[in-house]
C-alpha positions as a printed Julia matrix, in Angstrom:
96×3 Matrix{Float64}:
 -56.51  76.35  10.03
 -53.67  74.42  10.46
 -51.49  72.76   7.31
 -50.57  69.69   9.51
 -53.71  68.16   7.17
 -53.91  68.56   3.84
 -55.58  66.28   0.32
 -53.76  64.79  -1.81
 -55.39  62.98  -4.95
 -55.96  59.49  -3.43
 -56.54  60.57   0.49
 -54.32  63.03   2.91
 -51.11  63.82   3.85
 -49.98  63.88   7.52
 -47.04  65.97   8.74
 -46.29  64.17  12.29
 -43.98  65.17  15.06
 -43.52  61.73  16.83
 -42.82  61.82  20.74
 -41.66  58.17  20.83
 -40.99  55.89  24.32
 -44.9   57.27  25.56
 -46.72  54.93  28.37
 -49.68  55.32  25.69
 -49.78  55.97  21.86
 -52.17  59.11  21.37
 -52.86  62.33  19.19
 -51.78  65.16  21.76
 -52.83  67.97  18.98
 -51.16  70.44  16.64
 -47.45  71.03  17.34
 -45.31  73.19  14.95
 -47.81  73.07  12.33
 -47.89  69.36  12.52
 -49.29  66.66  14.32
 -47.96  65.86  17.83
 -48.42  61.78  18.28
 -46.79  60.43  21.25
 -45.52  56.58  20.43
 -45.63  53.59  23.08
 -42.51  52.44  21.39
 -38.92  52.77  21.04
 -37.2   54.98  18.54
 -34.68  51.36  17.65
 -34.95  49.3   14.76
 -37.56  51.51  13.14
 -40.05  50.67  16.16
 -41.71  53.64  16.04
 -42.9   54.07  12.66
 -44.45  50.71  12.84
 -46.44  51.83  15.75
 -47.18  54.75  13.99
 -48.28  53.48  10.91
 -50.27  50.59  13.03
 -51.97  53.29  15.2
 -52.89  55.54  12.27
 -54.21  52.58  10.46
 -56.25  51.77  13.54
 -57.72  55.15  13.71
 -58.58  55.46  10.46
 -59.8   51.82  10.01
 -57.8   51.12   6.74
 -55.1   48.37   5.94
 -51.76  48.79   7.22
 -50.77  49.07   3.22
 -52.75  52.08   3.0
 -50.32  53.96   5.3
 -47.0   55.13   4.23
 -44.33  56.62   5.63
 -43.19  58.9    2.9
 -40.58  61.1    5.22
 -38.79  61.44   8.04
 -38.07  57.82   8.86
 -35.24  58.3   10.94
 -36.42  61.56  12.83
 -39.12  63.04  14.95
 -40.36  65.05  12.01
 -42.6   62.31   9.44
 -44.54  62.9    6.43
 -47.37  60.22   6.23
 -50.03  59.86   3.52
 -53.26  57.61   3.76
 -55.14  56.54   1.39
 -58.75  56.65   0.91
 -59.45  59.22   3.97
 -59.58  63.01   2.89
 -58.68  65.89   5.3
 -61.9   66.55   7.58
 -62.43  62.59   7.97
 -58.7   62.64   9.45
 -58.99  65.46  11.56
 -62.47  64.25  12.93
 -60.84  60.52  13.64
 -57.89  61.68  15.33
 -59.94  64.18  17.7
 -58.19  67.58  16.36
């Protein structure tokens, strides 16, 4: 079992390893004991983690607001935690 996933004590916690400048955003699977999420946007002007945070919120059908970026802002490596989904909802919804 991988610890890309894991509860906290209002939803999960995400570790991602964003593959920005993608044709497509999509899950691609486990990487490095994260997430591997490839980004249809630029790594400029913090591009990326709104597309992140947009597709996650997406997926998981929650408010923007319930996604934060909580590390890793200006690298490939991000922590994210969601609110309101718990672990085996979040790896169900993002096909892993």
């Amino acid at each position: 079992m991988s610890t890309a996933i894991e509860n906290t004590e209002t939803g999960c916690r995400i570790r991602v390893h964003a593959s920005p400048r993608a044709s497509r955003t999509h899950v691609l699977g486990y990487y490095d004991e994260r997430v591997k999420i490839q980004l249809a946007a630029p790594p400029v002007d913090g591009a990326a983690n709104k597309e992140l945070v947009r597709f996650l919120a997406k997926e998981f059908s929650v408010p923007k607001s319930s996604v934060m970026l909580c590390a890793g802002a200006t690298g490939k490596r991000k922590t994210v935690e969601i609110e309101g989904i718990d672990r085996a909802t979040a790896t169900e919804l993002l096909g892993l």
